[in-house]
Amino acid sequence: MSKNLVIVESPAKAKTIEKYLGKDFHVLASYGHVRDLIPKEGAVDPAHDFAMKYEVIERNLKHVQAISKALKTAETLYLATDPDREGEAISWHLHELLKEKKLLKDKPVHRVVFHEITKKAVTEAIANPSQLANNLINAQQARRALDYLVGFNLSPLLWKKIRRGLSAGRVQSPALRLIVERELEIEAFVSREYWTIEAALSAQEQSFNAKLTYLKGEKQSQFSLITEDQAQQARQMLLDAADGQLIISKLEKKQQKRNPAPPFITSTLQQEASRKLGFTTKRTMLVAQQLYEGIDIGGETEGLISYMRTDSVNLSVEAVEDIRALIAENYGAENVPAEPRLFKTKSKNAQEAHEAIRPTSARRLPAQIKTYLTPEQFKLYELIWKRTIACQMIHAVLNRVSVDLSCENGLHVFRANGSSIASPGFMAVYLEGKDDSNEGDDKENFLPTLEEGRPVQLNDILAGQHFTEPPPRYGEASLVKSLEEYGIGRPSTYATIISTLQNREYVTLDNKRFYPTDVGRIVNKFLTEHFTKYVDYSFTANLEDDLDAVSRGEKDWIPLMHAFWEPFTHLIQQKDASVQRKDVTQEAIDEKCPECDSPLSIRLGRNGRFIGCTHYPECSYTRNLNDDGHSEEADVVEGRVCPLCESPLVLKAGRYGKFIGCSAYPTCRHIEPLEKPSDTGVSCPECKTGTILKRKSRNGKIFYSCSGYPKCAYALWNAPIKESCPHCDWPILTVKITKRQGAEKVCPQKECKYATPYEGDPADANGPV
């Protein structure tokens, strides 16, 4: 047996590292955490300084046994789990288990840390081992104890006061509050009408527009023109005053420098992968883990990126030198700044010894290794590579032009702004994306060559109607950005926070936007009203800072735990006694029951919120609740009747959302989806007369079926595309996504095994799949 036993977290990593270390080293995987708190009351004991009771995680018991067996014949143990708080905790738990089994005895135990899986990094770490970091272990223990105490004490209260099966979390609850508060903002928003005036101009055979900034000498604001009459009067006045031309009264030209964005940290990688690639945070971290742990690139397994859980924007001196040399060779020496670019880390607790997320070798160009990667792996690697290279390039130079055009001796003024790239610099490689960006300023607007004092042809005056819009709902990128700005959680937990909110059915993701469910709203209302402090953004952020201080050795974790626990448990007991279920699940409205004249209220039922009589069960009157919080009778679908009994069709709400149903229910049980199927334009390969429609099942899952249903029952789960199979000549292929292979074009015929990588965006294949 090997003299040295090395423990890492994943088998993929173990296989790669064992190749680097040779025959004297045996590398095994712990498969993540090896033990956790016992899943019952008393796992954390506040009366005895928060003593914790752990047990081996059942699914990993066989891996612990394999490690124990290998250690018996090994001379030295190396704990080489990930270089972060969770990795430190896994090493500590494993060390404690092996110590309990009396397998360590006098054997040396080393902690080794590396931030990339390359032969050089791994061998250097083994040659320079350290000890377990007690401060990091204490911080992780405190976090785990806090999460346990909040969950095990607050969740049962939710069961009593709202509904069985609910749960609350220390970090997830403030994140839920963000989503609910944004929804309430949208619902409370009152749209306002306003009008804008633009001049449609042309010069040197090039058309461009200019916005009205002064009318009759008065500066125009957003709401200067609020009716169509005002806008049309202004339009006619300007047409008469201009008489077919505007004069260039002012022309300003200036150059502006734009610097590149810093290299990726965990949160910015998640945001950019969401914006540019359409990846969820969970998907981003999964693919990044694969790139970090190692990919076989032509017979050699190599980690392609540095560790993907980091708050630091630092790059090693060696990496920067390699990047600068590559820029000089591939993009020209003039694109290399005189001095390396240094970026300042925002996070208070970022470990500067860590690096930003970067390629392990800048010279490993994406195109060179594309054939060894799945489409998802290639897209993410290319994104990381481009951002890393760009961050060490010179700034871009933009030419900015502002032109004022006037008529009637300067009484009326229009402005046009334009820009062009004078020197692309880093923009030749990479440009950072933006969230919810619809501002015209973000788009390059090219103007013709203009000269002050010269006339410009006026083709028309355009009056445009607009309405103010509410703030956008959170997408994954913008939610991660807000979590980071508020200090809620840490980058390594963002994906888990989002998944937890969805798994608990507190929020849904529709068209890449988060919507709170009725249960999510009620849970948030209960927590914000009765546990205000614990869902407060500042309190959550300050607690995270305190835990970070523990990890730096600046605070003791046990006093921190007492300071949290004592007021929290007192509040739990107080609310248990004082809050009634009806206070939480019912909301009074100013309306009387039409059957018994008792007050009505908005109530929470199995299928969501509804209007019900407060005199229940004596009075069973109920009614649906509209999205805007007002009740009314079911809406009749105009111009349609039930195909079975010819009764009117009405809009209904059920367990899976809104749908169309027969008004004669329960006598007639006809139902159909609310959303109209969209036509993919792909001919049905079976009946050859219908087309394939994109539909949604009752539980919200997308599928594709023939428009000739029920005469033709041909259906698919994957999006069809207009390509014949080169193997069996079946008229269509489909786009299928798998974790292992990514997006592929496959033949839907079971007998045919044809499959090939799909190069396009799967979301463009007739809609989301």
CSV table of C-alpha atoms in Angstrom, one decimal, residues 378-556:
chain,number,residue,atom,x,y,z
A,378,PHE,CA,-16.8,25.4,-23.4
A,379,LYS,CA,-19.1,28.4,-23.0
A,380,LEU,CA,-18.2,28.9,-19.4
A,381,TYR,CA,-14.4,28.4,-19.9
A,382,GLU,CA,-14.5,30.8,-22.8
A,383,LEU,CA,-16.3,33.4,-20.6
A,384,ILE,CA,-13.7,33.0,-17.8
A,385,TRP,CA,-10.8,33.1,-20.3
A,386,LYS,CA,-12.0,36.2,-22.1
A,387,ARG,CA,-12.7,38.1,-18.8
A,388,THR,CA,-9.3,37.2,-17.4
A,389,ILE,CA,-7.4,38.2,-20.5
A,390,ALA,CA,-9.3,41.5,-20.9
A,391,CYS,CA,-8.7,42.5,-17.3
A,392,GLN,CA,-5.0,42.9,-18.1
A,393,MET,CA,-5.4,44.9,-21.3
A,394,ILE,CA,-5.2,48.6,-21.9
A,395,HIS,CA,-8.3,50.7,-21.6
A,396,ALA,CA,-10.7,51.4,-24.5
A,397,VAL,CA,-11.0,54.9,-25.9
A,398,LEU,CA,-14.5,56.0,-27.0
A,399,ASN,CA,-15.2,59.1,-29.1
A,400,ARG,CA,-18.3,60.9,-27.6
A,401,VAL,CA,-20.2,63.4,-29.7
A,402,SER,CA,-23.0,65.7,-28.4
A,403,VAL,CA,-24.9,67.9,-30.9
A,404,ASP,CA,-27.5,70.6,-30.2
A,405,LEU,CA,-29.7,71.4,-33.1
A,406,SER,CA,-32.1,74.4,-32.9
A,407,CYS,CA,-34.6,76.5,-34.7
A,408,GLU,CA,-36.4,79.8,-34.2
A,409,ASN,CA,-33.2,81.5,-33.0
A,410,GLY,CA,-32.5,78.8,-30.3
A,411,LEU,CA,-35.9,78.9,-28.8
A,412,HIS,CA,-36.4,75.2,-29.5
A,413,VAL,CA,-33.4,72.8,-29.1
A,414,PHE,CA,-32.9,69.1,-29.9
A,415,ARG,CA,-29.9,67.0,-28.8
A,416,ALA,CA,-28.3,64.0,-30.4
A,417,ASN,CA,-25.6,61.9,-28.7
A,418,GLY,CA,-23.3,59.5,-30.5
A,419,SER,CA,-20.2,57.5,-29.9
A,420,SER,CA,-17.7,55.5,-31.7
A,421,ILE,CA,-14.8,53.3,-30.7
A,422,ALA,CA,-11.5,55.1,-31.3
A,423,SER,CA,-9.3,52.4,-29.8
A,424,PRO,CA,-10.9,49.1,-28.7
A,425,GLY,CA,-8.3,48.0,-26.2
A,426,PHE,CA,-9.8,45.4,-23.9
A,427,MET,CA,-13.2,45.6,-25.7
A,428,ALA,CA,-11.6,43.6,-28.6
A,429,VAL,CA,-11.8,40.6,-26.2
A,430,TYR,CA,-14.6,41.2,-23.7
A,431,LEU,CA,-17.3,43.6,-22.5
A,432,GLU,CA,-19.3,43.2,-19.3
A,433,GLY,CA,-23.0,42.6,-19.5
A,434,LYS,CA,-25.7,44.6,-17.6
A,435,ASP,CA,-29.0,43.7,-15.8
A,436,ASP,CA,-32.3,45.0,-17.1
A,437,SER,CA,-30.5,47.4,-19.4
A,438,ASN,CA,-32.9,49.2,-21.8
A,439,GLU,CA,-31.3,52.6,-21.7
A,440,GLY,CA,-30.5,54.0,-25.1
A,441,ASP,CA,-27.2,55.3,-23.7
A,442,ASP,CA,-25.9,51.7,-23.6
A,443,LYS,CA,-26.2,51.3,-27.3
A,444,GLU,CA,-23.6,52.7,-29.7
A,445,ASN,CA,-25.3,55.5,-31.8
A,446,PHE,CA,-23.2,56.6,-34.8
A,447,LEU,CA,-23.6,60.1,-36.1
A,448,PRO,CA,-22.6,61.5,-39.5
A,449,THR,CA,-19.8,64.1,-39.7
A,450,LEU,CA,-21.4,67.4,-38.6
A,451,GLU,CA,-20.2,71.0,-38.4
A,452,GLU,CA,-21.3,73.8,-36.1
A,453,GLY,CA,-23.4,76.4,-37.8
A,454,ARG,CA,-24.5,74.2,-40.7
A,455,PRO,CA,-28.1,73.3,-41.4
A,456,VAL,CA,-29.4,69.7,-41.2
A,457,GLN,CA,-32.4,68.4,-43.1
A,458,LEU,CA,-35.5,67.8,-41.0
A,459,ASN,CA,-37.6,64.9,-42.3
A,460,ASP,CA,-40.2,64.8,-39.6
A,461,ILE,CA,-41.1,65.5,-36.0
A,462,LEU,CA,-42.1,62.4,-34.2
A,463,ALA,CA,-44.3,62.4,-31.1
A,464,GLY,CA,-44.0,59.2,-29.0
A,465,GLN,CA,-46.3,58.0,-26.3
A,466,HIS,CA,-44.8,56.3,-23.2
A,467,PHE,CA,-45.8,55.0,-19.8
A,468,THR,CA,-43.6,54.8,-16.8
A,469,GLU,CA,-42.8,51.2,-15.8
A,470,PRO,CA,-42.5,49.5,-12.4
A,471,PRO,CA,-39.1,48.1,-11.2
A,472,PRO,CA,-38.3,44.8,-12.9
A,473,ARG,CA,-38.7,41.5,-11.0
A,474,TYR,CA,-35.5,39.9,-9.9
A,475,GLY,CA,-33.8,37.5,-12.3
A,476,GLU,CA,-31.0,35.2,-11.0
A,477,ALA,CA,-28.2,37.7,-11.9
A,478,SER,CA,-29.9,40.7,-10.3
A,479,LEU,CA,-30.9,38.7,-7.2
A,480,VAL,CA,-27.3,37.6,-6.7
A,481,LYS,CA,-26.2,41.2,-7.2
A,482,SER,CA,-28.7,42.4,-4.5
A,483,LEU,CA,-27.8,39.6,-2.1
A,484,GLU,CA,-24.1,40.6,-2.4
A,485,GLU,CA,-24.9,44.3,-2.0
A,486,TYR,CA,-27.0,43.7,1.1
A,487,GLY,CA,-24.4,41.3,2.5
A,488,ILE,CA,-26.9,38.4,2.7
A,489,GLY,CA,-25.1,35.1,2.7
A,490,ARG,CA,-21.8,34.6,0.9
A,491,PRO,CA,-21.1,33.8,-2.7
A,492,SER,CA,-20.7,30.1,-2.1
A,493,THR,CA,-24.3,30.0,-0.7
A,494,TYR,CA,-26.1,32.0,-3.4
A,495,ALA,CA,-27.0,29.0,-5.5
A,496,THR,CA,-28.3,27.1,-2.4
A,497,ILE,CA,-30.4,30.1,-1.3
A,498,ILE,CA,-32.1,30.4,-4.7
A,499,SER,CA,-32.7,26.6,-4.9
A,500,THR,CA,-34.1,26.5,-1.4
A,501,LEU,CA,-36.6,29.2,-2.1
A,502,GLN,CA,-37.8,27.3,-5.2
A,503,ASN,CA,-37.8,23.9,-3.5
A,504,ARG,CA,-39.9,25.2,-0.6
A,505,GLU,CA,-42.3,26.7,-3.2
A,506,TYR,CA,-42.0,30.2,-1.8
A,507,VAL,CA,-41.0,31.5,-5.2
A,508,THR,CA,-41.4,30.4,-8.8
A,509,LEU,CA,-39.2,31.2,-11.8
A,510,ASP,CA,-41.2,32.2,-14.9
A,511,ASN,CA,-39.5,33.6,-18.0
A,512,LYS,CA,-36.3,33.9,-15.9
A,513,ARG,CA,-38.0,36.2,-13.3
A,514,PHE,CA,-38.9,35.4,-9.7
A,515,TYR,CA,-42.5,35.6,-8.5
A,516,PRO,CA,-43.4,35.0,-4.9
A,517,THR,CA,-46.1,32.4,-4.3
A,518,ASP,CA,-49.1,33.0,-2.0
A,519,VAL,CA,-47.4,30.8,0.6
A,520,GLY,CA,-44.2,32.8,0.2
A,521,ARG,CA,-46.1,36.0,0.7
A,522,ILE,CA,-47.7,34.8,3.9
A,523,VAL,CA,-44.5,33.4,5.3
A,524,ASN,CA,-42.7,36.7,4.5
A,525,LYS,CA,-45.6,38.7,6.1
A,526,PHE,CA,-45.4,36.6,9.3
A,527,LEU,CA,-41.6,36.9,9.5
A,528,THR,CA,-41.4,40.7,8.8
A,529,GLU,CA,-44.2,41.5,11.2
A,530,HIS,CA,-43.2,39.2,14.1
A,531,PHE,CA,-39.5,38.5,13.6
A,532,THR,CA,-38.6,41.9,12.0
A,533,LYS,CA,-35.1,41.9,13.4
A,534,TYR,CA,-34.2,38.5,12.0
A,535,VAL,CA,-35.2,39.3,8.4
A,536,ASP,CA,-33.7,42.8,8.5
A,537,TYR,CA,-31.0,43.2,5.9
A,538,SER,CA,-28.6,45.1,8.1
A,539,PHE,CA,-28.9,42.6,11.0
A,540,THR,CA,-28.3,39.7,8.6
A,541,ALA,CA,-25.3,41.4,7.1
A,542,ASN,CA,-23.9,42.3,10.5
A,543,LEU,CA,-24.2,38.7,11.6
A,544,GLU,CA,-22.4,37.6,8.5
A,545,ASP,CA,-19.6,40.1,9.3
A,546,ASP,CA,-19.4,38.8,12.9
A,547,LEU,CA,-19.0,35.2,11.6
A,548,ASP,CA,-16.3,36.4,9.3
A,549,ALA,CA,-14.6,38.0,12.3
A,550,VAL,CA,-14.7,34.6,14.0
A,551,SER,CA,-13.0,33.1,10.9
A,552,ARG,CA,-10.2,35.7,11.2
A,553,GLY,CA,-9.7,35.0,14.9
A,554,GLU,CA,-11.0,38.4,16.0
A,555,LYS,CA,-14.1,37.1,17.8
A,556,ASP,CA,-15.0,34.1,19.9
